[in-house]
Amino acid sequence: MAVDYSLYLVTDSSLVPENKTFLGQIERALEGGVTLVQLREKNLDTGPFIELGLKVKELTRRFNVPLIINDRLDVAQAIDADGVHIGQDDMPLIQARQLFGHNKIIGVSVNTIEEAEEAIRAGADYLGIGAVWDTATKKLTKKTLGIDGVKNILAAIPPTPNVCIGGIKMDNGRELLAAAPGVSGLSIVSAIMAAADPKVTCQELLTMVREFVPGPAPEQDVVKYAVKAAARVKAGGPMVHHMTNDVVINDNANATLAVGASPIMSTNPQEVEDLAAVNGAMVLNMGTLSPVVSEVMFQAAHANAKLGNPVIFDPVGAGASKYRREMTQRFMTDCKFAVLKGNAGEILHIANRGGQSRGVDSMGGNGGEENASAAVKEAAQKYGCIVAMTGPIDYISDGNRVFAIENGDPLLACITGSGCMVSSIVGCFTAVNRDDYLLATIAAILTVTIASEQATKRSDVKGPGTFRSALIDELYNITNEPSIIAQYAKVREIKL
């Protein structure tokens, strides 16, 4: 999971103003831009702590912000929190890691150079450096560091994610960040929890922090969008009209249903106009192309584009025969597509950068990352649409930016029509995420590829047959819990 440590809220229910609620203060803080929440409730018994943790987790999930539990590894495990924060007197980090797993965040409080070095050696994901100044929220047993103490620790260790804590407010926080450029973020308790309006306070704090600490990398913004995009599909339930190949109709319809959309698989020309009027997106797949079907596809492409519906084109086997080459060229010239999605052989053929096919299967790779990236970018510029090339690494471009996705299990290549399924899911995502077709397409591909990875982890998956069914199950599960995308996404921007 990509983590932004910039503004780290540590809760304290004793600080909540009389006319406010604990959960309400956290929610307003999240609305104001808090990037990480630590639930710290020292006096709660296990049962009430778990109950409260689940309620806080509902809030943090809504905002795609990680939830950290202070000290209590048992509570963190019980609610499946994103991480745990431990002090010098708590369970040793190595044991905590063994119990909690390597996919979870573990932070460690440090007050000296030696403690910081030991935490890094043991594998801490981040350091909580402090206390910087005196604080009324916690009884201090060690000296306060001041700005010089923070600088000394940072100077002695390799670059490591960290937050500074202890008596931090707007003015001294600015002073600290200006003097210690290695600080990753500020951990704040009372200035937020006791605020009259935590949203306003957090907006002001985050604006100040951003003067010194860069915001999330583009990849993090992409992943956050993907989480929200998946939730919109489930909530919106768009209709997605498919004209797809005969081999994959059933799987594509079931995948569409699994993510929360509604499929219709009609090639009747008499229905095209009526369906376009209520359609969310149009998916055109030329896998089992014929002269009759191709004409209906042209009709559907024009009818949907006229109404502003995104049209997704999957040029299956684009270079496999003279007929397919001619029809692909006609589609690309005569139709307005929102997204062109194909395998390496198909996209490289369309981009005039090579591309080999045997029937509908891509052969010979993509020519390397530089060639693949240039192909999707150039094709996107030429045809004015998003271009996505799927494969072991997926490449997506809007003609300006290029992104690579490195998720996906090899079993995807062992079932018929997995690429066609991706086109269906792209249709579902673009139907209700029309503000940015590039990010919607990335979100769709992440959903399918991460679902494939989740499917192969299941004990009931023994090979391609059981994988096929499990893949649809996991599409359903991910769009029910989109935060899974943030946990496993492997996406990066490529600079050309």
CSV table of C-alpha atoms in Angstrom, one decimal:
chain,number,residue,atom,x,y,z
A,1,MET,CA,0.0,0.0,0.0
A,2,ALA,CA,1.3,3.5,-0.9
A,3,VAL,CA,1.3,5.6,2.3
A,4,ASP,CA,1.3,9.4,2.5
A,5,TYR,CA,2.6,10.3,6.0
A,6,SER,CA,2.1,14.1,5.5
A,7,LEU,CA,-0.7,14.7,8.1
A,8,TYR,CA,-1.0,11.9,10.6
A,9,LEU,CA,-3.8,12.1,13.1
A,10,VAL,CA,-3.5,10.4,16.5
A,11,THR,CA,-6.8,10.1,18.2
A,12,ASP,CA,-7.7,11.0,21.8
A,13,SER,CA,-11.3,10.8,22.9
A,14,SER,CA,-10.6,12.9,26.0
A,15,LEU,CA,-10.0,15.9,23.9
A,16,VAL,CA,-13.3,16.0,22.0
A,17,PRO,CA,-15.2,19.2,22.7
A,18,GLU,CA,-18.5,18.8,24.6
A,19,ASN,CA,-20.7,19.6,21.6
A,20,LYS,CA,-18.8,17.2,19.3
A,21,THR,CA,-18.5,13.4,18.9
A,22,PHE,CA,-15.3,11.3,18.6
A,23,LEU,CA,-16.3,9.8,15.3
A,24,GLY,CA,-17.5,13.1,14.0
A,25,GLN,CA,-14.1,14.7,14.8
A,26,ILE,CA,-12.3,12.0,12.9
A,27,GLU,CA,-14.7,12.2,9.9
A,28,ARG,CA,-14.2,16.0,9.7
A,29,ALA,CA,-10.4,15.5,9.9
A,30,LEU,CA,-10.6,13.1,7.0
A,31,GLU,CA,-12.6,15.5,5.0
A,32,GLY,CA,-9.9,18.1,5.7
A,33,GLY,CA,-7.2,15.9,4.2
A,34,VAL,CA,-5.7,13.8,7.0
A,35,THR,CA,-3.6,11.2,5.3
A,36,LEU,CA,-3.2,8.6,8.1
A,37,VAL,CA,-5.2,7.8,11.2
A,38,GLN,CA,-3.9,6.2,14.4
A,39,LEU,CA,-6.5,5.0,16.8
A,40,ARG,CA,-4.9,5.4,20.3
A,41,GLU,CA,-7.2,4.7,23.2
A,42,LYS,CA,-5.2,3.6,26.2
A,43,ASN,CA,-8.1,3.0,28.6
A,44,LEU,CA,-10.4,0.9,26.5
A,45,ASP,CA,-10.9,-2.8,27.2
A,46,THR,CA,-10.4,-5.2,24.3
A,47,GLY,CA,-14.1,-5.6,23.3
A,48,PRO,CA,-15.0,-1.9,23.2
A,49,PHE,CA,-11.7,-1.2,21.5
A,50,ILE,CA,-12.5,-3.6,18.7
A,51,GLU,CA,-16.0,-2.2,18.4
A,52,LEU,CA,-14.7,1.3,18.2
A,53,GLY,CA,-11.9,0.2,15.7
A,54,LEU,CA,-14.5,-1.2,13.3
A,55,LYS,CA,-16.4,2.1,13.3
A,56,VAL,CA,-13.3,4.1,12.7
A,57,LYS,CA,-12.2,1.7,10.0
A,58,GLU,CA,-15.5,2.4,8.2
A,59,LEU,CA,-14.6,6.0,8.0
A,60,THR,CA,-11.0,5.6,6.9
A,61,ARG,CA,-12.0,3.1,4.2
A,62,ARG,CA,-14.4,5.6,2.8
A,63,PHE,CA,-11.6,8.1,2.4
A,64,ASN,CA,-9.0,5.5,1.3
A,65,VAL,CA,-6.8,6.4,4.3
A,66,PRO,CA,-4.8,3.8,6.2
A,67,LEU,CA,-5.8,3.0,9.8
A,68,ILE,CA,-3.1,2.3,12.4
A,69,ILE,CA,-3.8,0.8,15.8
A,70,ASN,CA,-1.6,2.0,18.7
A,71,ASP,CA,0.1,-0.7,20.7
A,72,ARG,CA,-2.7,-3.3,20.5
A,73,LEU,CA,-1.6,-5.9,17.9
A,74,ASP,CA,-4.6,-8.1,18.9
A,75,VAL,CA,-7.0,-5.3,18.1
A,76,ALA,CA,-5.3,-4.6,14.8
A,77,GLN,CA,-5.6,-8.2,13.8
A,78,ALA,CA,-9.2,-8.5,15.0
A,79,ILE,CA,-10.3,-5.6,12.8
A,80,ASP,CA,-7.8,-6.2,10.0
A,81,ALA,CA,-6.3,-2.7,10.4
A,82,ASP,CA,-3.8,-1.5,7.9
A,83,GLY,CA,-1.1,-1.3,10.5
A,84,VAL,CA,0.1,-1.0,14.1
A,85,HIS,CA,2.3,1.4,15.9
A,86,ILE,CA,4.5,0.1,18.7
A,87,GLY,CA,6.6,1.8,21.4
A,88,GLN,CA,10.0,0.9,22.8
A,89,ASP,CA,8.3,-0.9,25.7
A,90,ASP,CA,5.8,-2.9,23.5
A,91,MET,CA,6.2,-6.2,21.7
A,92,PRO,CA,9.5,-6.3,19.7
A,93,LEU,CA,9.1,-5.4,16.1
A,94,ILE,CA,10.4,-8.7,14.8
A,95,GLN,CA,7.7,-10.7,16.7
A,96,ALA,CA,5.1,-8.1,15.7
A,97,ARG,CA,6.0,-8.6,12.0
A,98,GLN,CA,5.8,-12.4,12.3
A,99,LEU,CA,2.3,-12.2,13.8
A,100,PHE,CA,1.0,-9.3,11.6
A,101,GLY,CA,2.5,-10.1,8.3
A,102,HIS,CA,4.7,-8.3,5.7
A,103,ASN,CA,1.8,-6.6,3.9
A,104,LYS,CA,0.9,-4.5,7.0
A,105,ILE,CA,2.4,-1.2,8.1
A,106,ILE,CA,4.4,-1.2,11.4
A,107,GLY,CA,5.7,2.0,12.9
A,108,VAL,CA,8.0,2.4,15.8
A,109,SER,CA,8.4,5.2,18.3
A,110,VAL,CA,12.0,6.4,18.6
A,111,ASN,CA,13.7,9.0,20.8
A,112,THR,CA,17.4,8.4,20.1
A,113,ILE,CA,19.7,7.7,17.2
A,114,GLU,CA,20.2,4.1,18.6
A,115,GLU,CA,16.5,3.4,18.7
A,116,ALA,CA,16.0,4.7,15.2
A,117,GLU,CA,18.9,2.6,13.8
A,118,GLU,CA,17.6,-0.5,15.6
A,119,ALA,CA,14.0,0.0,14.3
A,120,ILE,CA,15.3,0.4,10.7
A,121,ARG,CA,17.4,-2.8,11.0
A,122,ALA,CA,14.3,-4.7,12.3
A,123,GLY,CA,12.2,-3.6,9.3
A,124,ALA,CA,10.1,-0.7,10.5
A,125,ASP,CA,7.9,0.8,7.8
A,126,TYR,CA,8.2,4.3,9.4
A,127,LEU,CA,9.5,6.0,12.5
A,128,GLY,CA,7.6,8.1,15.0
A,129,ILE,CA,10.2,10.6,16.2
A,130,GLY,CA,9.5,12.4,19.4
A,131,ALA,CA,8.5,13.8,21.6
A,132,VAL,CA,9.7,17.0,19.9
A,133,TRP,CA,8.1,19.3,22.5
A,134,ASP,CA,6.2,18.9,25.7
A,135,THR,CA,2.7,17.6,25.4
A,136,ALA,CA,-0.3,17.2,27.7
A,137,THR,CA,-1.7,14.2,25.8
A,138,LYS,CA,0.9,11.7,27.0
A,139,LYS,CA,3.1,11.3,30.1
A,140,LEU,CA,6.7,11.6,28.9
A,141,THR,CA,9.4,9.4,30.3
A,142,LYS,CA,12.2,10.6,28.1
A,143,LYS,CA,13.6,14.0,27.2
A,144,THR,CA,12.0,16.1,24.5
A,145,LEU,CA,14.1,16.4,21.3
A,146,GLY,CA,13.5,19.8,20.1
A,147,ILE,CA,14.3,20.6,16.4
A,148,ASP,CA,18.0,19.9,16.9
A,149,GLY,CA,17.3,16.4,18.3
A,150,VAL,CA,15.1,15.6,15.3
A,151,LYS,CA,17.8,16.8,12.9
A,152,ASN,CA,20.4,14.7,14.7
A,153,ILE,CA,18.4,11.5,14.3
A,154,LEU,CA,17.6,12.2,10.6
A,155,ALA,CA,21.3,13.0,9.9
A,156,ALA,CA,22.4,9.6,11.4
A,157,ILE,CA,20.0,7.3,9.5
A,158,PRO,CA,19.3,6.5,5.9
A,159,PRO,CA,16.2,8.1,4.3
A,160,THR,CA,13.3,6.5,6.1
A,161,PRO,CA,9.6,7.4,6.2
A,162,ASN,CA,8.9,9.2,9.5
A,163,VAL,CA,6.5,11.5,11.4
A,164,CYS,CA,7.4,13.9,14.2
A,165,ILE,CA,5.1,13.9,17.2
A,166,GLY,CA,4.8,15.8,20.5
A,167,GLY,CA,3.3,19.2,21.0
A,168,ILE,CA,3.1,20.1,17.3
A,169,LYS,CA,0.8,22.9,16.1
A,170,MET,CA,0.7,25.2,13.1
A,171,ASP,CA,3.5,27.6,14.1
A,172,ASN,CA,6.1,25.2,15.5
A,173,GLY,CA,5.2,22.6,12.8
A,174,ARG,CA,6.2,25.1,10.2
A,175,GLU,CA,9.4,25.9,12.0
A,176,LEU,CA,10.3,22.2,12.3
A,177,LEU,CA,9.6,21.4,8.7
A,178,ALA,CA,11.7,24.4,7.5
A,179,ALA,CA,14.6,23.4,9.7
A,180,ALA,CA,14.5,19.6,9.1
A,181,PRO,CA,13.9,18.8,5.5
A,182,GLY,CA,14.0,15.0,6.0
A,183,VAL,CA,10.7,15.0,7.9
A,184,SER,CA,8.0,13.0,6.1
A,185,GLY,CA,5.1,14.4,8.0
A,186,LEU,CA,3.6,15.7,11.2
A,187,SER,CA,1.7,13.5,13.8
A,188,ILE,CA,-0.8,15.7,15.6
A,189,VAL,CA,-3.2,15.0,18.4
A,190,SER,CA,-4.8,17.9,20.3
A,191,ALA,CA,-4.6,20.5,17.5
A,192,ILE,CA,-7.0,18.3,15.5
A,193,MET,CA,-9.0,16.4,18.1
A,194,ALA,CA,-9.8,19.5,20.2
A,195,ALA,CA,-10.5,21.7,17.2
A,196,ALA,CA,-13.8,23.5,16.8
A,197,ASP,CA,-13.8,22.3,13.1
A,198,PRO,CA,-11.2,19.7,12.4
A,199,LYS,CA,-11.8,19.9,8.6
A,200,VAL,CA,-10.7,23.6,8.5
A,201,THR,CA,-7.8,22.9,10.8
A,202,CYS,CA,-6.6,20.0,8.7
A,203,GLN,CA,-6.9,21.9,5.5
A,204,GLU,CA,-4.7,24.6,7.0
A,205,LEU,CA,-2.2,22.2,8.4
A,206,LEU,CA,-2.0,20.2,5.2
A,207,THR,CA,-1.5,23.4,3.1
A,208,MET,CA,1.4,24.3,5.4
A,209,VAL,CA,2.9,20.8,5.3
A,210,ARG,CA,2.8,20.9,1.5
A,211,GLU,CA,5.1,23.9,1.5
A,212,PHE,CA,7.8,21.5,2.6
A,213,VAL,CA,6.7,17.9,1.9
A,214,PRO,CA,5.6,17.0,-1.7
A,215,GLY,CA,2.2,15.6,-2.2
A,216,PRO,CA,1.5,12.0,-3.3
A,217,ALA,CA,3.3,10.7,-6.4
A,218,PRO,CA,1.1,10.5,-9.5
A,219,GLU,CA,0.8,6.8,-9.0
A,220,GLN,CA,-0.8,7.3,-5.6
A,221,ASP,CA,-3.4,9.6,-7.1
A,222,VAL,CA,-4.1,7.0,-9.7
A,223,VAL,CA,-4.7,4.3,-7.1
A,224,LYS,CA,-6.9,6.5,-5.0
A,225,TYR,CA,-9.0,7.2,-8.1
A,226,ALA,CA,-9.2,3.5,-8.8
A,227,VAL,CA,-10.6,2.8,-5.4
A,228,LYS,CA,-13.3,5.4,-5.8
A,229,ALA,CA,-14.0,4.3,-9.4
A,230,ALA,CA,-14.7,0.7,-8.3
A,231,ALA,CA,-17.1,1.9,-5.7
A,232,ARG,CA,-18.9,4.0,-8.2
A,233,VAL,CA,-19.5,1.0,-10.5
A,234,LYS,CA,-21.1,-0.9,-7.7
A,235,ALA,CA,-23.2,2.0,-6.6
A,236,GLY,CA,-24.2,3.1,-10.1
A,237,GLY,CA,-25.0,-0.3,-11.6
A,238,PRO,CA,-24.7,1.0,-15.3
A,239,MET,CA,-26.0,-0.9,-18.2
A,240,VAL,CA,-23.2,-2.0,-20.6
A,241,HIS,CA,-24.1,-3.0,-24.1
A,242,HIS,CA,-21.8,-5.7,-25.6
A,243,MET,CA,-21.3,-6.8,-29.1
A,244,THR,CA,-18.7,-9.4,-28.4
A,245,ASN,CA,-17.4,-12.6,-29.8
A,246,ASP,CA,-19.4,-15.8,-29.4
A,247,VAL,CA,-16.7,-17.6,-27.3
A,248,VAL,CA,-16.8,-15.2,-24.4
A,249,ILE,CA,-20.4,-14.0,-24.1
A,250,ASN,CA,-21.2,-15.9,-20.9
A,251,ASP,CA,-18.0,-15.0,-19.1
A,252,ASN,CA,-18.1,-11.3,-20.1
A,253,ALA,CA,-21.7,-11.1,-18.9
A,254,ASN,CA,-20.9,-12.7,-15.6
A,255,ALA,CA,-17.9,-10.5,-15.0
A,256,THR,CA,-20.0,-7.4,-15.8
A,257,LEU,CA,-22.6,-8.6,-13.2
A,258,ALA,CA,-19.8,-9.3,-10.7
A,259,VAL,CA,-18.5,-5.8,-10.6
A,260,GLY,CA,-22.1,-4.4,-10.2
A,261,ALA,CA,-23.0,-3.5,-13.8
A,262,SER,CA,-25.8,-4.8,-16.0
A,263,PRO,CA,-24.9,-6.5,-19.3
A,264,ILE,CA,-26.9,-6.8,-22.5
A,265,MET,CA,-25.4,-8.9,-25.2
A,266,SER,CA,-27.5,-7.9,-28.3
A,267,THR,CA,-26.4,-7.6,-31.9
A,268,ASN,CA,-29.9,-6.8,-33.2
A,269,PRO,CA,-29.7,-3.7,-35.4
A,270,GLN,CA,-33.3,-2.8,-34.6
A,271,GLU,CA,-32.3,-2.3,-30.9
A,272,VAL,CA,-29.2,-0.2,-31.3
A,273,GLU,CA,-30.8,3.3,-31.1
A,274,ASP,CA,-33.1,2.4,-28.2
A,275,LEU,CA,-30.3,0.8,-26.2
A,276,ALA,CA,-28.0,3.7,-26.8
A,277,ALA,CA,-30.5,6.0,-25.2
A,278,VAL,CA,-30.2,4.2,-21.9
A,279,ASN,CA,-26.7,2.8,-22.2
A,280,GLY,CA,-23.8,3.4,-19.9
A,281,ALA,CA,-21.1,2.2,-22.3
A,282,MET,CA,-20.7,0.3,-25.5
A,283,VAL,CA,-18.2,-2.6,-25.8
A,284,LEU,CA,-17.3,-3.7,-29.3
A,285,ASN,CA,-15.2,-6.9,-29.7
A,286,MET,CA,-14.4,-8.2,-33.2
A,287,GLY,CA,-13.4,-11.7,-32.2
A,288,THR,CA,-16.0,-13.5,-34.3
A,289,LEU,CA,-16.4,-10.8,-36.9
A,290,SER,CA,-18.6,-11.1,-40.0
A,291,PRO,CA,-19.8,-8.7,-42.6
A,292,VAL,CA,-23.3,-8.6,-41.0
A,293,VAL,CA,-22.0,-8.1,-37.4
A,294,SER,CA,-19.5,-5.5,-38.4
A,295,GLU,CA,-22.2,-3.3,-39.9
A,296,VAL,CA,-24.2,-3.5,-36.7
A,297,MET,CA,-21.1,-2.6,-34.7
A,298,PHE,CA,-20.5,0.5,-36.8
A,299,GLN,CA,-24.2,1.5,-36.2
A,300,ALA,CA,-23.7,1.0,-32.5
A,301,ALA,CA,-20.5,2.9,-32.4
A,302,HIS,CA,-22.0,6.0,-34.1
A,303,ALA,CA,-25.3,5.8,-32.1
A,304,ASN,CA,-23.5,5.7,-28.7
A,305,ALA,CA,-20.8,8.3,-29.6
A,306,LYS,CA,-23.6,10.7,-30.7
A,307,LEU,CA,-25.1,10.4,-27.2
A,308,GLY,CA,-21.8,10.8,-25.4
A,309,ASN,CA,-21.6,7.2,-24.3
A,310,PRO,CA,-18.0,5.8,-24.1
A,311,VAL,CA,-17.3,3.2,-26.8
A,312,ILE,CA,-14.7,0.6,-26.1
A,313,PHE,CA,-13.1,-1.2,-29.0
A,314,ASP,CA,-11.3,-4.5,-28.7
A,315,PRO,CA,-9.7,-5.2,-32.1
A,316,VAL,CA,-9.3,-9.0,-31.6
A,317,GLY,CA,-6.8,-10.5,-34.1
A,318,ALA,CA,-6.4,-7.1,-35.8
A,319,GLY,CA,-3.5,-8.3,-37.9
A,320,ALA,CA,-4.4,-11.9,-38.3
A,321,SER,CA,-6.0,-11.8,-41.8
A,322,LYS,CA,-6.6,-9.4,-44.7
A,323,TYR,CA,-10.2,-9.0,-43.7
A,324,ARG,CA,-9.4,-8.2,-40.1
A,325,ARG,CA,-6.7,-5.7,-41.1
A,326,GLU,CA,-9.1,-3.9,-43.4
A,327,MET,CA,-12.0,-3.9,-40.8
A,328,THR,CA,-9.6,-2.7,-38.1
A,329,GLN,CA,-8.5,0.2,-40.2
A,330,ARG,CA,-12.1,1.1,-41.0
A,331,PHE,CA,-13.1,1.0,-37.4
A,332,MET,CA,-10.2,3.2,-36.4
A,333,THR,CA,-10.9,5.7,-39.2
A,334,ASP,CA,-14.7,5.9,-39.1
A,335,CYS,CA,-15.6,5.6,-35.4
A,336,LYS,CA,-15.0,7.7,-32.3
A,337,PHE,CA,-13.7,5.5,-29.5
A,338,ALA,CA,-13.2,6.4,-25.9
A,339,VAL,CA,-10.8,3.4,-25.3
A,340,LEU,CA,-8.9,1.1,-27.7
A,341,LYS,CA,-7.9,-2.0,-25.7
A,342,GLY,CA,-6.0,-4.9,-27.2
A,343,ASN,CA,-3.1,-7.3,-26.7
A,344,ALA,CA,0.5,-6.5,-27.8
A,345,GLY,CA,0.1,-8.0,-31.3
A,346,GLU,CA,-3.1,-5.9,-31.9
A,347,ILE,CA,-1.9,-2.6,-30.5
A,348,LEU,CA,1.6,-2.8,-32.1
A,349,HIS,CA,-0.1,-3.6,-35.4
A,350,ILE,CA,-2.4,-0.6,-35.2
A,351,ALA,CA,0.5,1.7,-34.1
A,352,ASN,CA,2.7,0.4,-36.9
A,353,ARG,CA,5.4,-0.8,-34.4
A,354,GLY,CA,5.5,-4.5,-35.3
A,355,GLY,CA,3.1,-6.8,-33.7
A,356,GLN,CA,2.7,-10.6,-34.4
A,357,SER,CA,-0.4,-12.7,-34.1
A,358,ARG,CA,-1.3,-16.3,-34.6
A,359,GLY,CA,-5.0,-16.2,-35.1
A,360,VAL,CA,-6.3,-14.0,-32.2
A,361,ASP,CA,-3.3,-14.6,-29.9
A,362,SER,CA,-0.4,-12.2,-29.6
A,363,MET,CA,3.0,-13.6,-30.5
A,364,GLY,CA,6.6,-12.4,-30.0
A,365,GLY,CA,6.2,-10.0,-27.1
A,366,ASN,CA,5.9,-6.2,-27.2
A,367,GLY,CA,9.4,-5.3,-28.3
A,368,GLY,CA,10.4,-4.0,-24.9
A,369,GLU,CA,9.0,-1.3,-22.6
A,370,GLU,CA,10.2,1.6,-24.7
A,371,ASN,CA,8.5,0.2,-27.8
A,372,ALA,CA,5.3,-0.7,-25.9
A,373,SER,CA,5.1,2.7,-24.3
A,374,ALA,CA,5.7,4.6,-27.5
A,375,ALA,CA,3.1,2.4,-29.3
A,376,VAL,CA,0.2,3.3,-26.9
A,377,LYS,CA,1.2,6.9,-26.7
A,378,GLU,CA,1.5,7.3,-30.5
A,379,ALA,CA,-1.8,5.5,-31.1
A,380,ALA,CA,-3.6,7.5,-28.5
A,381,GLN,CA,-2.3,10.7,-30.1
A,382,LYS,CA,-3.3,9.6,-33.6
A,383,TYR,CA,-6.8,8.3,-32.8
A,384,GLY,CA,-7.7,10.7,-30.0
A,385,CYS,CA,-8.6,8.0,-27.4
A,386,ILE,CA,-7.2,6.1,-24.5
A,387,VAL,CA,-5.1,3.1,-25.7
A,388,ALA,CA,-4.4,0.1,-23.5
A,389,MET,CA,-2.1,-2.7,-24.3
A,390,THR,CA,-2.5,-5.8,-22.1
A,391,GLY,CA,0.1,-8.4,-21.4
A,392,PRO,CA,2.5,-9.5,-18.6
A,393,ILE,CA,2.8,-5.7,-18.1
A,394,ASP,CA,-0.1,-3.5,-19.2
A,395,TYR,CA,0.6,-0.1,-20.8
A,396,ILE,CA,-2.0,2.6,-20.9
A,397,SER,CA,-1.8,6.1,-22.4
A,398,ASP,CA,-4.0,9.1,-23.3
A,399,GLY,CA,-1.4,10.4,-25.7
A,400,ASN,CA,0.3,12.5,-23.0
A,401,ARG,CA,0.9,10.3,-20.0
A,402,VAL,CA,1.9,6.6,-20.0
A,403,PHE,CA,1.3,4.2,-17.1
A,404,ALA,CA,2.4,0.6,-16.6
A,405,ILE,CA,0.6,-1.9,-14.5
A,406,GLU,CA,2.6,-4.9,-13.1
A,407,ASN,CA,-0.3,-6.8,-11.5
A,408,GLY,CA,-1.8,-10.0,-12.9
A,409,ASP,CA,-1.3,-13.7,-12.6
A,410,PRO,CA,0.0,-15.9,-15.4
A,411,LEU,CA,-3.1,-18.0,-15.3
A,412,LEU,CA,-4.9,-15.2,-17.1
A,413,ALA,CA,-3.2,-16.3,-20.2
A,414,CYS,CA,-4.5,-19.9,-19.7
A,415,ILE,CA,-8.2,-19.1,-20.1
A,416,THR,CA,-10.0,-18.1,-23.2
A,417,GLY,CA,-11.1,-14.5,-23.4
A,418,SER,CA,-9.4,-13.0,-20.3
A,419,GLY,CA,-8.5,-10.0,-22.5
A,420,CYS,CA,-12.1,-9.7,-23.7
A,421,MET,CA,-13.1,-9.7,-20.0
A,422,VAL,CA,-10.8,-6.7,-19.4
A,423,SER,CA,-12.6,-4.8,-22.2
A,424,SER,CA,-16.0,-5.6,-20.5
A,425,ILE,CA,-14.7,-4.2,-17.2
A,426,VAL,CA,-13.3,-1.1,-18.9
A,427,GLY,CA,-16.8,-0.6,-20.3
A,428,CYS,CA,-18.2,-0.9,-16.8
A,429,PHE,CA,-15.7,1.6,-15.3
A,430,THR,CA,-15.9,4.2,-18.1
A,431,ALA,CA,-19.7,4.1,-17.9
A,432,VAL,CA,-19.8,5.8,-14.5
A,433,ASN,CA,-16.4,7.4,-14.4
A,434,ARG,CA,-16.6,9.8,-17.4
A,435,ASP,CA,-14.5,12.5,-15.8
A,436,ASP,CA,-11.3,10.8,-16.7
A,437,TYR,CA,-11.2,7.8,-19.2
A,438,LEU,CA,-7.5,7.3,-18.7
A,439,LEU,CA,-7.8,6.8,-14.9
A,440,ALA,CA,-11.0,4.8,-15.3
A,441,THR,CA,-9.3,2.4,-17.8
A,442,ILE,CA,-6.3,2.0,-15.4
A,443,ALA,CA,-8.8,1.3,-12.5
A,444,ALA,CA,-10.6,-1.3,-14.6
A,445,ILE,CA,-7.3,-3.1,-15.5
A,446,LEU,CA,-6.1,-3.0,-11.9
A,447,THR,CA,-9.4,-4.5,-10.8
A,448,VAL,CA,-9.1,-7.5,-13.1
A,449,THR,CA,-5.4,-8.1,-12.6
A,450,ILE,CA,-5.6,-7.8,-8.8
A,451,ALA,CA,-8.6,-10.1,-8.9
A,452,SER,CA,-6.5,-12.7,-10.8
A,453,GLU,CA,-3.8,-12.5,-8.1
A,454,GLN,CA,-6.4,-12.9,-5.3
A,455,ALA,CA,-8.0,-15.8,-7.1
A,456,THR,CA,-4.8,-17.8,-7.3
A,457,LYS,CA,-4.3,-17.5,-3.6
A,458,ARG,CA,-7.4,-19.5,-2.9
A,459,SER,CA,-7.1,-23.1,-1.9
A,460,ASP,CA,-9.9,-24.2,-4.3
A,461,VAL,CA,-8.0,-23.0,-7.3
A,462,LYS,CA,-6.2,-26.0,-8.9
A,463,GLY,CA,-5.7,-24.8,-12.5
A,464,PRO,CA,-7.3,-22.8,-15.3
A,465,GLY,CA,-10.8,-24.3,-14.8
A,466,THR,CA,-11.2,-23.4,-11.2
A,467,PHE,CA,-9.3,-20.2,-11.7
A,468,ARG,CA,-11.9,-19.0,-14.3
A,469,SER,CA,-14.7,-19.3,-11.7
A,470,ALA,CA,-12.6,-17.8,-8.9
A,471,LEU,CA,-11.7,-14.8,-11.0
A,472,ILE,CA,-15.3,-13.8,-11.3
A,473,ASP,CA,-15.7,-14.3,-7.5
A,474,GLU,CA,-12.8,-12.0,-6.9
A,475,LEU,CA,-14.1,-9.3,-9.2
A,476,TYR,CA,-17.2,-9.3,-7.1
A,477,ASN,CA,-15.2,-9.2,-3.8
A,478,ILE,CA,-12.9,-6.4,-4.9
A,479,THR,CA,-15.7,-4.1,-6.0
A,480,ASN,CA,-17.4,-4.9,-2.7
A,481,GLU,CA,-14.2,-3.9,-0.9
A,482,PRO,CA,-12.3,-1.5,-3.3
A,483,SER,CA,-9.6,-0.8,-0.7
A,484,ILE,CA,-8.1,-4.1,-1.8
A,485,ILE,CA,-6.9,-2.2,-4.9
A,486,ALA,CA,-4.9,0.2,-2.8
A,487,GLN,CA,-3.3,-2.6,-0.9
A,488,TYR,CA,-2.0,-4.5,-4.0
A,489,ALA,CA,-1.8,-2.0,-6.9
A,490,LYS,CA,1.5,-1.9,-8.8
A,491,VAL,CA,1.3,1.0,-11.1
A,492,ARG,CA,3.9,3.5,-12.2
A,493,GLU,CA,4.2,6.4,-14.6
A,494,ILE,CA,6.6,6.1,-17.5
A,495,LYS,CA,8.4,9.3,-18.6
A,496,LEU,CA,9.1,9.3,-22.3
